[in-house]
Short mmCIF file of N, CA, C and O in Angstrom, two decimals:
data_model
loop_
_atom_site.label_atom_id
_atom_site.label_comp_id
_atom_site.label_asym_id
_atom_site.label_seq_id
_atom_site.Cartn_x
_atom_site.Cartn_y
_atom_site.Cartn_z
N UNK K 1015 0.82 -1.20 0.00
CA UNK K 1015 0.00 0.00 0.00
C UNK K 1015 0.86 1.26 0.00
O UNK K 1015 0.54 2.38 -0.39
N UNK K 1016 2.08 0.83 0.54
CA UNK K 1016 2.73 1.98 0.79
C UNK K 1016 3.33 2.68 -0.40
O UNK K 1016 3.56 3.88 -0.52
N UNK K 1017 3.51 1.82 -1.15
CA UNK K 1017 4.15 2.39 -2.35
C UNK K 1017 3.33 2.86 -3.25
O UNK K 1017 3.65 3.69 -4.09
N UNK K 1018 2.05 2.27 -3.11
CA UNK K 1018 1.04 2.60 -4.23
C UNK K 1018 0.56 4.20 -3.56
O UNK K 1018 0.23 5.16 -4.25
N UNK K 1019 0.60 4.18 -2.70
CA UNK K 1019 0.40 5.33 -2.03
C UNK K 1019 1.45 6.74 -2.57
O UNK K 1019 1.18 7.86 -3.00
N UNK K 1020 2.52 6.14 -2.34
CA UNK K 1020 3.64 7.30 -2.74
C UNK K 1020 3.75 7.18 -4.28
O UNK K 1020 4.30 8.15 -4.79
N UNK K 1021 3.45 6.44 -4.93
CA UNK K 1021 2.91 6.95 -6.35
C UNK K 1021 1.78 7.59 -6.89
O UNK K 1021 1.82 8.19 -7.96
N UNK K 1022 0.50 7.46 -5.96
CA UNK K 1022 -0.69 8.53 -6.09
C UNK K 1022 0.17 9.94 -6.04
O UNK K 1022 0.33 10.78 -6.93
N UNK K 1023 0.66 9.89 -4.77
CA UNK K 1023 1.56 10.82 -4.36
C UNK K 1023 2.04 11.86 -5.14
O UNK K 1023 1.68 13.04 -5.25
N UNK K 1024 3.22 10.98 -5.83
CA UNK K 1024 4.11 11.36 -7.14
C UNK K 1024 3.06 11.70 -8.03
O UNK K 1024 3.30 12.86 -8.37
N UNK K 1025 2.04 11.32 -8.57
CA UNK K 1025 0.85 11.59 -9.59
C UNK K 1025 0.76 12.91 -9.60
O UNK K 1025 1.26 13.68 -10.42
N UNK K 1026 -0.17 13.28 -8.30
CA UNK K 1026 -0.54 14.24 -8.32
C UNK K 1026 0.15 15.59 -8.00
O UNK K 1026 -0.46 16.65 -8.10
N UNK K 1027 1.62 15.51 -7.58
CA UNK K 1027 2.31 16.18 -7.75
C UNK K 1027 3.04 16.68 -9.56
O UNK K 1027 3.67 17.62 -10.03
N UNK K 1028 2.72 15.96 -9.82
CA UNK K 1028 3.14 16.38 -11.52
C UNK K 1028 1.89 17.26 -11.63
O UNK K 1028 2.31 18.42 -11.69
N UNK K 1029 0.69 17.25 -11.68
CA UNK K 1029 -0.14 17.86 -12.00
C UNK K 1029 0.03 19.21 -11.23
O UNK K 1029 -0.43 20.24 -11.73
N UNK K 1030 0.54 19.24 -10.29
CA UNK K 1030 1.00 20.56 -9.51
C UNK K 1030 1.91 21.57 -10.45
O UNK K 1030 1.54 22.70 -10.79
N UNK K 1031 2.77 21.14 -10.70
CA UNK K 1031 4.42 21.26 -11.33
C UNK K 1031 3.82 22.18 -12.19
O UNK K 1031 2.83 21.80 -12.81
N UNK K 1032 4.31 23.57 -12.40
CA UNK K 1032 4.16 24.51 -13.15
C UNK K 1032 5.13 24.77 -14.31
O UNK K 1032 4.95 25.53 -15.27
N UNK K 1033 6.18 24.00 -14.04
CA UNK K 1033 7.36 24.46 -15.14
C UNK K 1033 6.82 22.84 -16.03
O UNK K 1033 6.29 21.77 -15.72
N UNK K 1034 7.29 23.43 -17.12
CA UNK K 1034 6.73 22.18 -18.25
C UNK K 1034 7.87 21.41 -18.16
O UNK K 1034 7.67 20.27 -17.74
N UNK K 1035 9.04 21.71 -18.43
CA UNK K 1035 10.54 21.08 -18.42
C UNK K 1035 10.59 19.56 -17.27
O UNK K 1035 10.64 18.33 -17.32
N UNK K 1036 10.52 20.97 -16.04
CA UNK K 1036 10.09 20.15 -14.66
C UNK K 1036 9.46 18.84 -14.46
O UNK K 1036 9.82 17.82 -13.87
N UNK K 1037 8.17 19.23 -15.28
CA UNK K 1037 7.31 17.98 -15.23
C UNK K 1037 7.11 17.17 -16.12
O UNK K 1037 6.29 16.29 -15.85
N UNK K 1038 7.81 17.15 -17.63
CA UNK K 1038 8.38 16.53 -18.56
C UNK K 1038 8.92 15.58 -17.63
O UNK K 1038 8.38 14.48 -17.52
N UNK K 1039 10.22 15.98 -16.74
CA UNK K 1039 11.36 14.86 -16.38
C UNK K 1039 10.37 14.13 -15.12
O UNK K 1039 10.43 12.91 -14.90
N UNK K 1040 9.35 15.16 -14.23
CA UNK K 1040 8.28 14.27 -13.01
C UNK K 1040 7.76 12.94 -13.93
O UNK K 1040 8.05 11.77 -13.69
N UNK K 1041 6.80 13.49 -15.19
CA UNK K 1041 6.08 12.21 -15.68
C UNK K 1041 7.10 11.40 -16.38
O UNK K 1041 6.73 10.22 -16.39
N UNK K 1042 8.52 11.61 -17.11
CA UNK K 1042 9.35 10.75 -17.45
C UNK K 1042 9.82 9.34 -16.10
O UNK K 1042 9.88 8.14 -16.38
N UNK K 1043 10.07 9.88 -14.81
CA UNK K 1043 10.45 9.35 -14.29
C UNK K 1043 9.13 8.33 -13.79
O UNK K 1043 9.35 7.13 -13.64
N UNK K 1044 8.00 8.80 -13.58
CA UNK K 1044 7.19 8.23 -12.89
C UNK K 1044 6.37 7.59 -13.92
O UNK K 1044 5.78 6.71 -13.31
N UNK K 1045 6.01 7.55 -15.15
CA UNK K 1045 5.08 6.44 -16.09
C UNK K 1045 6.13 5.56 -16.54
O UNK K 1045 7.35 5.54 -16.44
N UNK K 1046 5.12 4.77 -17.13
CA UNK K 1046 6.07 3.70 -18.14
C UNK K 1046 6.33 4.54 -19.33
O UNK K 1046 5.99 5.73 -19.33
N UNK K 1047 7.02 3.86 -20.56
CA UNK K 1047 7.30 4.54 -21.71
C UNK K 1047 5.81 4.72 -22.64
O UNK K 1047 5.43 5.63 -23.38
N UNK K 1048 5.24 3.54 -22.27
CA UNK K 1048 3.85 3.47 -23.17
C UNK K 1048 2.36 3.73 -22.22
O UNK K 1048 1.21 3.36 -22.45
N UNK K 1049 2.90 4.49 -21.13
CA UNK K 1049 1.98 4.88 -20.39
C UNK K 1049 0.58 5.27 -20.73
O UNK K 1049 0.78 5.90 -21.77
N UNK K 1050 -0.34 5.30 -20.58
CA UNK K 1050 -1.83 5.59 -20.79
C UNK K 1050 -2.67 6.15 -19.99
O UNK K 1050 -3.17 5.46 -19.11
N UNK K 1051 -3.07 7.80 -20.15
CA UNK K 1051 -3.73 8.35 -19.42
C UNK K 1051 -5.47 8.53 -20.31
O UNK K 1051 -5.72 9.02 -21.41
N UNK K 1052 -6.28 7.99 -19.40
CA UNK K 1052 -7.60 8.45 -19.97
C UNK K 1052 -8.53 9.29 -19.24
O UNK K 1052 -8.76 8.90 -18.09
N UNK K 1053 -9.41 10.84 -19.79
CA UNK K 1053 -10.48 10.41 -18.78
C UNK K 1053 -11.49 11.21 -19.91
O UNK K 1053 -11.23 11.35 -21.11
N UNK K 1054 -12.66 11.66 -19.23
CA UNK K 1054 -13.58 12.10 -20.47
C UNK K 1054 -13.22 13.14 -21.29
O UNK K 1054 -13.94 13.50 -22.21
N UNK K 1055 -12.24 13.62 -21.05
CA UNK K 1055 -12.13 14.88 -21.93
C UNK K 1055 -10.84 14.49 -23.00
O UNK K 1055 -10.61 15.18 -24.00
N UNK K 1056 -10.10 13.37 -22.66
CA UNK K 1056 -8.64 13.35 -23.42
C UNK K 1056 -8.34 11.94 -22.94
O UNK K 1056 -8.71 11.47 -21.86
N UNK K 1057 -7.43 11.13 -24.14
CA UNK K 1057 -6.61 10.14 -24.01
C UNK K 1057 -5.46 9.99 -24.69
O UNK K 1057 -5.60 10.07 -25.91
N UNK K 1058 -4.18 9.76 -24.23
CA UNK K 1058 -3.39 10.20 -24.35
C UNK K 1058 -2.18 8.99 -23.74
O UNK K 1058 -2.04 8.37 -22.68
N UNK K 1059 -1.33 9.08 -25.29
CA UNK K 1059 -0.14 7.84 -24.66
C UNK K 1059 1.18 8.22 -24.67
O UNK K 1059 1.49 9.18 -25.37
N UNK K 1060 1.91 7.73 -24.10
CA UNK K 1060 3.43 8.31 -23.44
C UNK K 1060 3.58 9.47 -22.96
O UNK K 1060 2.74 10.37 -22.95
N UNK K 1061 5.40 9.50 -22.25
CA UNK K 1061 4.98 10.08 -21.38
C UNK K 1061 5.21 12.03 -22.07
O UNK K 1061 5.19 12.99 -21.31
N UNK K 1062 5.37 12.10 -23.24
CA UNK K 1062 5.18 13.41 -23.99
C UNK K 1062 4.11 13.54 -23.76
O UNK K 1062 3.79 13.94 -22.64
N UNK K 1063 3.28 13.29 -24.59
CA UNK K 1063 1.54 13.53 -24.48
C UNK K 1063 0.89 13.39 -23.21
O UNK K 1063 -0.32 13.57 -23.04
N UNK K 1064 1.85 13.01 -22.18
CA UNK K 1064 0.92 13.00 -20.72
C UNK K 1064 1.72 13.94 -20.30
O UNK K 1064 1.19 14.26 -19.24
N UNK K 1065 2.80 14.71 -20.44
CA UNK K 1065 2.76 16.07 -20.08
C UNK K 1065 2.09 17.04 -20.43
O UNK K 1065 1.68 17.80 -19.55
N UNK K 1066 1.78 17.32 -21.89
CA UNK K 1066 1.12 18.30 -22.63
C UNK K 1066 -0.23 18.34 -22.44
O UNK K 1066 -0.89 19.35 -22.68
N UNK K 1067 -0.85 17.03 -21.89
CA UNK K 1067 -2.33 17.15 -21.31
C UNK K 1067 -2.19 17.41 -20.14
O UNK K 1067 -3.27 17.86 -19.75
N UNK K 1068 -1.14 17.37 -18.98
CA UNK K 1068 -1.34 17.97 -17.78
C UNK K 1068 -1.01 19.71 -17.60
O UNK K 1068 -1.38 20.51 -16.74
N UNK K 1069 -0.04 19.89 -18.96
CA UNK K 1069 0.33 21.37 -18.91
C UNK K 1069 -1.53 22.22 -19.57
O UNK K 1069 -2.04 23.20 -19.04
N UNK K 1070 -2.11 21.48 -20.75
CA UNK K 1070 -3.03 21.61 -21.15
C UNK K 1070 -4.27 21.96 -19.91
O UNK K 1070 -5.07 22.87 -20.09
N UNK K 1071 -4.29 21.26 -18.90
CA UNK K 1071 -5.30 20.92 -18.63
C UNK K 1071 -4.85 22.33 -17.59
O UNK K 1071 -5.66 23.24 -17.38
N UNK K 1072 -3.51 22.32 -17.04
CA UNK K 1072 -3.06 23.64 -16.32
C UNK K 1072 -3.27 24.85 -16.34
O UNK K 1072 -3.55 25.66 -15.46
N UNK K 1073 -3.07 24.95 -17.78
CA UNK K 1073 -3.45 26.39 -18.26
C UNK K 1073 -4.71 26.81 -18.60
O UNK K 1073 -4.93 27.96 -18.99
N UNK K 1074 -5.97 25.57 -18.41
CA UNK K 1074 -7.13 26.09 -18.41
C UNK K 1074 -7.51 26.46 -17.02
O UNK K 1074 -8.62 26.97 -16.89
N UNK K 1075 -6.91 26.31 -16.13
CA UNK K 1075 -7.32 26.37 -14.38
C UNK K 1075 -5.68 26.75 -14.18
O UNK K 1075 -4.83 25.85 -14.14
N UNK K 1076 -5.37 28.05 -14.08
CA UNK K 1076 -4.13 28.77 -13.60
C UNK K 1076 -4.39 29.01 -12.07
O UNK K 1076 -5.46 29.43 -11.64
N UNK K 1077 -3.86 28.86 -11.68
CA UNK K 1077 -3.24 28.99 -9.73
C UNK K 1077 -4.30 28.07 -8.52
O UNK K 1077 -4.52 27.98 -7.31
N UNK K 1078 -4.82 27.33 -10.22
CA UNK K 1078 -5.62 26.11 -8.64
C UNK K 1078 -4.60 24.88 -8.20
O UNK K 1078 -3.53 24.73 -8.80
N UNK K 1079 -4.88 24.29 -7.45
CA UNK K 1079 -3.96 23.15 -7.01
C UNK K 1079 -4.24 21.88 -6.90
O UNK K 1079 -5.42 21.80 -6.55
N UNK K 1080 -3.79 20.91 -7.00
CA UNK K 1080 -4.48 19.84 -6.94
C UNK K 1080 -4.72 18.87 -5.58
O UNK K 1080 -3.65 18.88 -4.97
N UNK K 1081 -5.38 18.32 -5.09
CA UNK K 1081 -4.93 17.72 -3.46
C UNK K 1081 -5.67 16.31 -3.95
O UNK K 1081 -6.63 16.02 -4.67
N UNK K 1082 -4.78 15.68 -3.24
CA UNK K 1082 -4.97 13.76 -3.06
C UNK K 1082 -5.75 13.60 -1.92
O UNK K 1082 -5.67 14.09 -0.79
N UNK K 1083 -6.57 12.78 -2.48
CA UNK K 1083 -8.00 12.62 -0.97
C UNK K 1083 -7.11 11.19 -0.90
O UNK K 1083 -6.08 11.01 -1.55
N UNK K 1084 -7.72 10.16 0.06
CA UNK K 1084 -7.53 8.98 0.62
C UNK K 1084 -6.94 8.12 -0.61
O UNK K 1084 -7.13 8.33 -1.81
N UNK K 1085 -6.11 7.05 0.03
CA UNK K 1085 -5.80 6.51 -1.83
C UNK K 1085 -6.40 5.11 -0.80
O UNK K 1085 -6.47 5.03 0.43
N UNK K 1086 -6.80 3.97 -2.00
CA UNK K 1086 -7.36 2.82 -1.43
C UNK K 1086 -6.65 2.02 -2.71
O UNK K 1086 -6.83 2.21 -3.92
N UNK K 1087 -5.79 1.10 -2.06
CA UNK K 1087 -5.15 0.32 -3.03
C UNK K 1087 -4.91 -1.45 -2.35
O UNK K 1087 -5.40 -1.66 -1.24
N UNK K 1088 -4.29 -2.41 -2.94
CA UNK K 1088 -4.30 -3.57 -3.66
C UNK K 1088 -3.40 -3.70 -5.22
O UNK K 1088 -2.91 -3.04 -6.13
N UNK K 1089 -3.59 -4.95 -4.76
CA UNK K 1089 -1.77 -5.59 -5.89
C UNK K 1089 -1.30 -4.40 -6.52
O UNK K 1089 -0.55 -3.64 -5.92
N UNK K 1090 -1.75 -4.16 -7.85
CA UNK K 1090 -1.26 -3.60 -8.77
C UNK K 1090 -1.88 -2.09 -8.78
O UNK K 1090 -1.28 -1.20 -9.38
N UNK K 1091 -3.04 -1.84 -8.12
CA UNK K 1091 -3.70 -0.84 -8.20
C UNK K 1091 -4.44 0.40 -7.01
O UNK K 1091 -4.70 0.20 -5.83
N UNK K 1092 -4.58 1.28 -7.56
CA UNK K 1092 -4.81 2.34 -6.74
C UNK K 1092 -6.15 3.39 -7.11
O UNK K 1092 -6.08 4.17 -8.06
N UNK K 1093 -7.02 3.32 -6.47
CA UNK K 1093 -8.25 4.44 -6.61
C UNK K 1093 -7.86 5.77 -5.54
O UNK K 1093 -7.24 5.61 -4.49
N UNK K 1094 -8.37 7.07 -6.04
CA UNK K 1094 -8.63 7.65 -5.15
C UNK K 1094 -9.35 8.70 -5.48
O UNK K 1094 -10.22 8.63 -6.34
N UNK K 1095 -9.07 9.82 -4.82
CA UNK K 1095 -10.17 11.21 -5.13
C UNK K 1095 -9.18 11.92 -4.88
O UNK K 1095 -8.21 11.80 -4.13
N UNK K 1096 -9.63 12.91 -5.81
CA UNK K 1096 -8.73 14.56 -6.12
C UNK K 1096 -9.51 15.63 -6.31
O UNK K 1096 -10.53 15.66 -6.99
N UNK K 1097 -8.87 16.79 -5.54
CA UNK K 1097 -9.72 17.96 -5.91
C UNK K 1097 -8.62 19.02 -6.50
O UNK K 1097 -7.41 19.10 -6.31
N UNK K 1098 -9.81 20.03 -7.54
CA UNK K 1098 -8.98 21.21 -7.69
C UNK K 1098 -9.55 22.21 -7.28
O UNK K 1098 -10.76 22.34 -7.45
N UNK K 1099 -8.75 23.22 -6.59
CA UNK K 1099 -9.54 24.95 -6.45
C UNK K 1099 -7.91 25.18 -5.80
O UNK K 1099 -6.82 24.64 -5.62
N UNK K 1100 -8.92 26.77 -5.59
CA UNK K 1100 -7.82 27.33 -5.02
C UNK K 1100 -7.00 26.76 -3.77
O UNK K 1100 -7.49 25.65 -3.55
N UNK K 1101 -6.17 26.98 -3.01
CA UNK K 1101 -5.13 26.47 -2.14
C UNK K 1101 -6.05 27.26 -0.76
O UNK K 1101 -5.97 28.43 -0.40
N UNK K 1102 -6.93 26.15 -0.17
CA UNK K 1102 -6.94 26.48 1.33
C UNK K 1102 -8.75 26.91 1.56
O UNK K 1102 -9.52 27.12 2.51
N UNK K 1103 -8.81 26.86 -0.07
CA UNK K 1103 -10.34 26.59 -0.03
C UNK K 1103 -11.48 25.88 -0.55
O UNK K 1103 -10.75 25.05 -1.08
N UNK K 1104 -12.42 25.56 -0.81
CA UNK K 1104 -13.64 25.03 -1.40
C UNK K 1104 -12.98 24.85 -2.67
O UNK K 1104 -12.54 25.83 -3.27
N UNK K 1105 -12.85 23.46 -3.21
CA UNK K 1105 -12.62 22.88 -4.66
C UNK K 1105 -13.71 23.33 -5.58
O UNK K 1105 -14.90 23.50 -5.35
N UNK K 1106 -12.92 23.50 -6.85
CA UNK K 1106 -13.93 23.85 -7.84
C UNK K 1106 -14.26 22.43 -8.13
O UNK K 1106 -15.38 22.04 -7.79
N UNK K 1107 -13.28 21.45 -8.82
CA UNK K 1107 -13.36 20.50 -9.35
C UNK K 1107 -13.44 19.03 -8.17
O UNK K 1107 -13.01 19.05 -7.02
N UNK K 1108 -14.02 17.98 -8.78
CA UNK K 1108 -13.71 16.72 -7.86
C UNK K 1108 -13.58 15.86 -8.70
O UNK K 1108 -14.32 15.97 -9.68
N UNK K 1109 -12.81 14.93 -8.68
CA UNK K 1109 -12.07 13.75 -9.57
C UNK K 1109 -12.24 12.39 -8.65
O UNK K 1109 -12.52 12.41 -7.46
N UNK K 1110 -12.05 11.37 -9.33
CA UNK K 1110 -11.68 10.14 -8.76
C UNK K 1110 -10.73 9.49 -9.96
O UNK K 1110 -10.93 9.67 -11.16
N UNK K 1111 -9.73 8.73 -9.44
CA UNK K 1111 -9.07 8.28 -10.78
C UNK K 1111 -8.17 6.53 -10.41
O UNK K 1111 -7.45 6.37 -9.43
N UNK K 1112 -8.39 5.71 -11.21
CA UNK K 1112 -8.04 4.64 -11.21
C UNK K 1112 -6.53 4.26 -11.41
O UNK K 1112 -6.58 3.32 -12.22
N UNK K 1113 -5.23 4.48 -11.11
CA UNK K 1113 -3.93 4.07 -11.62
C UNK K 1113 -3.51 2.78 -11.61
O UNK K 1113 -3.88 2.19 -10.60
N UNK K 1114 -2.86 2.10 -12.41
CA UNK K 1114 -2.29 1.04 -12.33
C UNK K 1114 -1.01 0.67 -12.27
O UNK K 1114 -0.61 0.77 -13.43
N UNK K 1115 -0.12 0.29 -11.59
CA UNK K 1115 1.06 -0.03 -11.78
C UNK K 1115 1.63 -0.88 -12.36
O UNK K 1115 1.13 -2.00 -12.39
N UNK K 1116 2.77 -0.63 -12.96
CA UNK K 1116 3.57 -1.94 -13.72
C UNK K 1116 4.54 -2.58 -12.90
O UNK K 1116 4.77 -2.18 -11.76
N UNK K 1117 5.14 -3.56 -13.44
CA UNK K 1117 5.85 -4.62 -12.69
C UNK K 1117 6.97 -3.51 -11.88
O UNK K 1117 7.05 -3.35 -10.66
N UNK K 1118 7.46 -3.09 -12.49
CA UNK K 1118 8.90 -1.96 -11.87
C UNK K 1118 8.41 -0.79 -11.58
O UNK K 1118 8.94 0.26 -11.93
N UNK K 1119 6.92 -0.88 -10.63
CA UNK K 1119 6.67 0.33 -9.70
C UNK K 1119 6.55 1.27 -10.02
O UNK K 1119 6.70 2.17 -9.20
N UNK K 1120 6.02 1.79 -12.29
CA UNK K 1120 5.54 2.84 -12.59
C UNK K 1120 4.28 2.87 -12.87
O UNK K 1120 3.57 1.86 -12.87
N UNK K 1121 3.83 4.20 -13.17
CA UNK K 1121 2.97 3.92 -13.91
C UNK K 1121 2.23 3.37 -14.83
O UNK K 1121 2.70 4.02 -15.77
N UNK K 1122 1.29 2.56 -15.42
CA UNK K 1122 0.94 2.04 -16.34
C UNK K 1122 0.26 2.80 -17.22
O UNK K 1122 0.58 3.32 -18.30
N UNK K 1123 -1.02 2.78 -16.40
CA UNK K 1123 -1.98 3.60 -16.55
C UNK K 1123 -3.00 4.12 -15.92
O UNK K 1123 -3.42 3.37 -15.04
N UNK K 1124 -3.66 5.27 -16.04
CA UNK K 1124 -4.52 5.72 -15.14
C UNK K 1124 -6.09 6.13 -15.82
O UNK K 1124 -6.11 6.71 -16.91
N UNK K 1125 -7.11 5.85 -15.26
CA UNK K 1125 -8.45 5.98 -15.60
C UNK K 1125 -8.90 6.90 -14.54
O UNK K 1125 -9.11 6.68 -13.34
N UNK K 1126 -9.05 8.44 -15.55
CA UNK K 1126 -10.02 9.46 -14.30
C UNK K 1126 -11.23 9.82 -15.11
O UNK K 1126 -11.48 9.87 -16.31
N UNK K 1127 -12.11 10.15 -13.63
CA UNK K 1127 -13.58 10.25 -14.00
C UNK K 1127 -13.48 11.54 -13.28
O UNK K 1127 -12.55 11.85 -12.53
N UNK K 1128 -14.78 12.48 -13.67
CA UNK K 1128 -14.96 13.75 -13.14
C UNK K 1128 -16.43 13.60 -12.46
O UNK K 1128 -17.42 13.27 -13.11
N UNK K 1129 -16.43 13.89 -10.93
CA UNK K 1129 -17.45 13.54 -10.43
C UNK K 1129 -18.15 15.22 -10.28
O UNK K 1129 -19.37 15.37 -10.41
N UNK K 1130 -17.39 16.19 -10.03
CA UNK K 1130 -18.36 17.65 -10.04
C UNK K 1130 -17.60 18.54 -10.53
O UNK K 1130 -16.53 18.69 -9.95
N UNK K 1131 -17.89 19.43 -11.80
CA UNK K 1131 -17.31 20.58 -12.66
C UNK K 1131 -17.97 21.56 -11.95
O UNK K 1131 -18.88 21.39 -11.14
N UNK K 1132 -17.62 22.28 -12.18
CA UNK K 1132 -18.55 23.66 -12.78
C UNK K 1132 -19.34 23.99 -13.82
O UNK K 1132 -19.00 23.91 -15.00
N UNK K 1133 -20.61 24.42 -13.33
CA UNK K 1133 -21.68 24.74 -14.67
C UNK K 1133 -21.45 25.73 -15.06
O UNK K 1133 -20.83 26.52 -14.36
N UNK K 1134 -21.94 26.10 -16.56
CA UNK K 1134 -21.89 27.35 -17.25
C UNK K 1134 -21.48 28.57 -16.22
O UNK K 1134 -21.39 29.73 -16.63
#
């Protein structure tokens, strides 16, 4: 658990990471090469294209943050919940997202769902 834990961890800290460079080398180190990120809005393979959808997804929500709710994991895998808003208050966004790990403790892949946006 523990490790699956400190890879939610690592996850959602890339999504933090404001410098693109930065988090180029975060998601290099932490997916596999053929990594797979899905959720309703984008899918997206390796770990290029899973930076450019987290820088993507950044620059539509500038200075919110992301926070890791509880992670609940088993063998290979990890669920949990994520929010975005501002730092210290009421989330705009709420997520839940599925990761999987590979044999050598990276990423595989991850399945997120969006449980509350914002309306118009």
């Amino acid at each position: 658990m523990t490790d699956l834990q400190q890879l939610a961890e690592r996850y959602i800290a890339t999504w933090n990471e404001a410098d693109a460079d930065a988090r180029r080398k975060l998601v290099g180190d932490l997916w596999s090469e053929d990594g797979e990120y899905t959720d309703p809005l984008m899918a997206v393979t390796g770990p290029d294209a899973i930076s450019e959808a987290i820088g993507a997804a950044r620059a539509q929500f500038p200075g919110l943050v992301f926070t890791l709710g509880t992670v609940d994991a088993h063998h290979n895998l990890a669920r949990f919940t994520w929010d975005l808003g501002p730092a210290g208050a009421e989330a705009l966004i709420v997520g839940f997202d599925v990761l999987v790990a590979d044999a050598d403790g990276r990423v595989a892949s991850v399945l997120g769902f969006l449980d509350r946006v914002p309306t118009a």
